[in-house]
CSV table of C-alpha atoms in Angstrom, one decimal:
chain,number,residue,atom,x,y,z
A,1,MET,CA,167.8,73.0,78.2
A,2,GLU,CA,165.4,75.8,78.3
A,3,SER,CA,166.3,76.6,81.9
A,4,ASP,CA,170.0,77.2,81.2
A,5,GLU,CA,171.4,78.3,77.9
A,6,LYS,CA,174.8,76.8,78.9
A,7,ILE,CA,173.4,73.3,78.8
A,8,GLY,CA,174.5,72.2,75.3
A,9,ILE,CA,174.0,68.4,75.4
A,10,VAL,CA,171.6,66.3,77.4
A,11,GLY,CA,171.7,62.5,77.6
A,12,SER,CA,169.1,60.0,78.8
A,13,LYS,CA,169.3,57.1,81.2
A,14,ILE,CA,170.1,54.1,79.0
A,15,MET,CA,168.9,50.6,80.0
A,16,GLN,CA,170.2,47.3,78.8
A,17,MET,CA,167.8,45.2,76.7
A,18,GLN,CA,168.9,42.1,78.6
A,19,PRO,CA,169.0,41.5,81.5
A,20,ASN,CA,166.0,43.5,82.5
A,21,ASN,CA,166.3,46.5,84.8
A,22,ARG,CA,170.0,46.9,84.4
A,23,ILE,CA,171.6,50.2,83.5
A,24,TRP,CA,173.8,50.5,80.5
A,25,SER,CA,174.7,54.2,81.1
A,26,ALA,CA,173.8,57.0,83.5
A,27,GLY,CA,176.2,59.4,81.9
A,28,GLY,CA,180.0,58.9,81.7
A,29,LYS,CA,183.2,60.0,83.2
A,30,ILE,CA,186.8,60.3,82.0
A,31,SER,CA,189.6,59.2,84.3
A,32,GLY,CA,192.2,61.7,85.2
A,33,ILE,CA,195.4,59.9,84.3
A,34,THR,CA,194.7,57.5,81.5
A,35,LYS,CA,191.6,59.4,80.1
A,36,ARG,CA,189.8,56.1,79.9
A,37,THR,CA,186.1,56.3,79.9
A,38,SER,CA,183.5,54.5,82.0
A,39,GLN,CA,179.7,54.7,82.3
A,40,TYR,CA,178.1,55.5,85.6
A,41,GLY,CA,175.8,52.7,86.7
A,42,GLN,CA,176.9,50.3,84.0
A,43,ASP,CA,175.5,46.8,84.6
A,44,VAL,CA,173.9,47.8,87.9
A,45,MET,CA,170.3,47.1,88.8
A,46,ASP,CA,168.2,50.3,88.5
A,47,ASN,CA,166.9,51.0,92.0
A,48,GLY,CA,166.6,54.7,91.5
A,49,GLN,CA,170.1,55.5,92.6
A,50,PHE,CA,170.8,57.4,89.3
A,51,ASN,CA,167.5,59.3,89.2
A,52,GLN,CA,168.9,62.8,89.7
A,53,PRO,CA,170.0,65.1,86.8
A,54,ARG,CA,173.7,66.0,87.0
A,55,ASP,CA,176.6,67.2,85.0
A,56,VAL,CA,178.8,64.5,83.5
A,57,ASP,CA,181.9,64.3,81.3
A,58,PHE,CA,180.0,62.8,78.4
A,59,VAL,CA,176.7,61.1,77.4
A,60,SER,CA,176.4,58.3,75.0
A,61,GLY,CA,175.7,59.1,71.4
A,62,CYS,CA,173.0,56.5,71.2
A,63,CYS,CA,170.7,59.1,72.8
A,64,MET,CA,171.7,62.7,73.1
A,65,LEU,CA,169.8,66.0,72.6
A,66,VAL,CA,172.1,68.7,71.3
A,67,ARG,CA,171.5,72.4,71.1
A,68,ARG,CA,171.8,73.6,67.5
A,69,GLU,CA,174.3,76.3,68.6
A,70,VAL,CA,176.7,73.6,69.8
A,71,PHE,CA,176.9,72.2,66.2
A,72,GLU,CA,177.3,75.7,64.8
A,73,ARG,CA,180.1,76.4,67.2
A,74,ILE,CA,182.1,73.2,67.4
A,75,GLY,CA,181.0,71.3,64.3
A,76,LEU,CA,179.8,67.7,63.9
A,77,PHE,CA,181.0,64.4,65.2
A,78,ASP,CA,184.5,63.6,64.1
A,79,GLU,CA,184.1,60.9,61.4
A,80,LYS,CA,187.6,59.7,61.8
A,81,TYR,CA,186.5,57.7,64.8
A,82,PHE,CA,184.0,55.5,62.9
A,83,MET,CA,182.7,54.0,66.1
A,84,TYR,CA,183.5,54.5,69.8
A,85,TYR,CA,184.8,57.8,71.3
A,86,GLU,CA,183.1,60.0,68.7
A,87,ASP,CA,180.5,60.9,71.4
A,88,VAL,CA,183.1,61.4,74.1
A,89,ASP,CA,185.1,63.6,71.8
A,90,PHE,CA,182.0,65.7,70.9
A,91,CYS,CA,181.1,66.2,74.5
A,92,VAL,CA,184.7,67.2,75.5
A,93,ARG,CA,184.8,69.7,72.6
A,94,ALA,CA,181.4,71.1,73.7
A,95,GLN,CA,182.7,71.5,77.3
A,96,ALA,CA,185.8,73.3,76.0
A,97,ALA,CA,183.4,75.7,74.3
A,98,SER,CA,181.9,76.4,77.7
A,99,TYR,CA,178.8,74.2,77.3
A,100,ARG,CA,177.5,71.9,80.0
A,101,VAL,CA,176.8,68.2,79.4
A,102,LEU,CA,173.9,66.9,81.4
A,103,TYR,CA,172.6,63.5,82.3
A,104,TYR,CA,168.8,63.6,82.5
A,105,PRO,CA,167.3,60.4,83.9
A,106,ASP,CA,163.6,61.2,83.3
A,107,ALA,CA,164.3,60.3,79.6
A,108,VAL,CA,164.9,56.6,79.3
A,109,ILE,CA,165.7,54.4,76.4
A,110,TRP,CA,166.6,50.7,76.0
A,111,HIS,CA,169.8,49.8,74.1
A,112,ASN,CA,171.0,46.5,72.7
A,113,ALA,CA,174.6,47.3,73.2
A,114,SER,CA,177.2,45.8,70.8
A,115,ALA,CA,174.7,43.5,69.2
A,116,SER,CA,176.3,43.9,65.8
A,117,SER,CA,180.0,43.6,66.5
A,118,ASP,CA,182.3,40.9,67.8
A,119,ARG,CA,184.6,41.5,70.7
A,120,SER,CA,187.9,41.6,68.8
A,121,PHE,CA,186.3,44.3,66.4
A,122,ARG,CA,185.4,46.4,69.5
A,123,ASP,CA,188.8,45.8,71.1
A,124,TYR,CA,190.5,47.3,68.0
A,125,TYR,CA,188.3,50.4,67.7
A,126,ARG,CA,188.2,51.1,71.4
A,127,MET,CA,192.0,51.0,71.7
A,128,ARG,CA,192.7,52.9,68.6
A,129,ASN,CA,190.1,55.6,69.2
A,130,HIS,CA,191.1,56.0,72.9
A,131,LEU,CA,194.6,56.9,71.8
A,132,TRP,CA,193.3,59.2,69.0
A,133,PHE,CA,191.0,60.9,71.5
A,134,VAL,CA,193.8,61.5,74.0
A,135,ARG,CA,196.1,62.8,71.3
A,136,LYS,CA,193.4,65.1,69.9
A,137,ASN,CA,192.0,66.6,73.1
A,138,TYR,CA,194.9,66.6,75.6
A,139,SER,CA,198.1,68.3,74.5
A,140,MET,CA,200.4,65.5,75.7
A,141,ARG,CA,203.8,64.6,74.3
A,142,VAL,CA,204.2,61.4,72.3
A,143,ILE,CA,205.9,59.6,75.2
A,144,GLY,CA,203.0,60.5,77.4
A,145,LEU,CA,200.6,59.1,74.9
A,146,PHE,CA,202.6,56.0,74.5
A,147,SER,CA,202.6,55.5,78.3
A,148,ILE,CA,198.9,56.0,78.5
A,149,GLY,CA,198.4,53.6,75.6
A,150,LEU,CA,200.7,51.0,77.1
A,151,LEU,CA,198.8,51.2,80.4
A,152,SER,CA,195.5,50.9,78.6
A,153,PHE,CA,196.7,48.0,76.5
A,154,ALA,CA,198.1,46.1,79.5
A,155,GLU,CA,194.9,46.6,81.4
A,156,ARG,CA,192.6,45.4,78.6
A,157,ALA,CA,194.9,42.5,77.6
A,158,GLY,CA,195.0,41.4,81.3
A,159,ARG,CA,191.2,41.4,81.4
A,160,ILE,CA,190.9,39.4,78.2
A,161,LEU,CA,193.5,36.9,79.3
A,162,MET,CA,191.9,36.4,82.7
A,163,ARG,CA,188.5,35.7,81.2
A,164,LYS,CA,189.7,33.4,78.5
A,165,VAL,CA,192.2,31.5,80.6
A,166,ILE,CA,189.3,30.4,82.9
A,167,ARG,CA,187.5,29.1,79.8
A,168,PHE,CA,190.7,28.2,77.9
A,169,ASP,CA,189.7,29.5,74.5
A,170,SER,CA,193.2,30.1,72.9
A,171,GLU,CA,191.8,31.0,69.4
A,172,LYS,CA,189.7,33.9,70.8
A,173,ILE,CA,192.5,35.0,73.1
A,174,THR,CA,194.9,35.2,70.1
A,175,LYS,CA,192.4,37.1,67.9
A,176,ARG,CA,191.4,39.6,70.6
A,177,LEU,CA,195.0,40.3,71.6
A,178,PHE,CA,196.0,40.7,68.0
A,179,GLU,CA,193.2,43.3,67.4
A,180,LEU,CA,194.0,45.1,70.6
A,181,GLY,CA,197.7,45.3,69.6
A,182,ARG,CA,196.7,46.5,66.1
A,183,GLY,CA,194.4,49.1,67.6
A,184,PHE,CA,197.3,50.3,69.9
A,185,LEU,CA,199.7,50.7,66.9
A,186,HIS,CA,197.1,52.4,64.7
A,187,GLY,CA,196.2,54.7,67.6
A,188,LEU,CA,199.8,56.0,67.7
A,189,THR,CA,199.8,57.0,64.1
């Protein structure tokens, strides 16, 4: 950060607690059409392939270093999100204010991802907050937001169904799809 005053946020390499030597995040990217997020290197063995610092769309809030001036200029995390997408939103706002977001792999932490929340709980907040994030940061018309939400809903619902049909766990399927649908509807409001 000292080498470039435009670097506003720096994030570390984040490793999974279990299984060993698997990456949880090496910075993140936002897709062009749906604005869905994904983590570079997620669930990949760490063989040094993500050992170079680079600019990314966002870094995880579980480990980020933020220049004080960024807070002064753009404010704090948006509390409306509660969980999921608050870090993505913060990084996008920082970039809109001309700051860089940098992944820095020499700093490493271990993260026990989602240890405290069940899947249906996460499904709800990820869906709802994805729609809020798109609506807040990308001036799209309501029909565009609905289309993105519908695509996102269909993709996530399809993944849930495929996993659960193989195991045939109808109670979990129903609960997760209900929370996903609830998150979709709340995300539109």
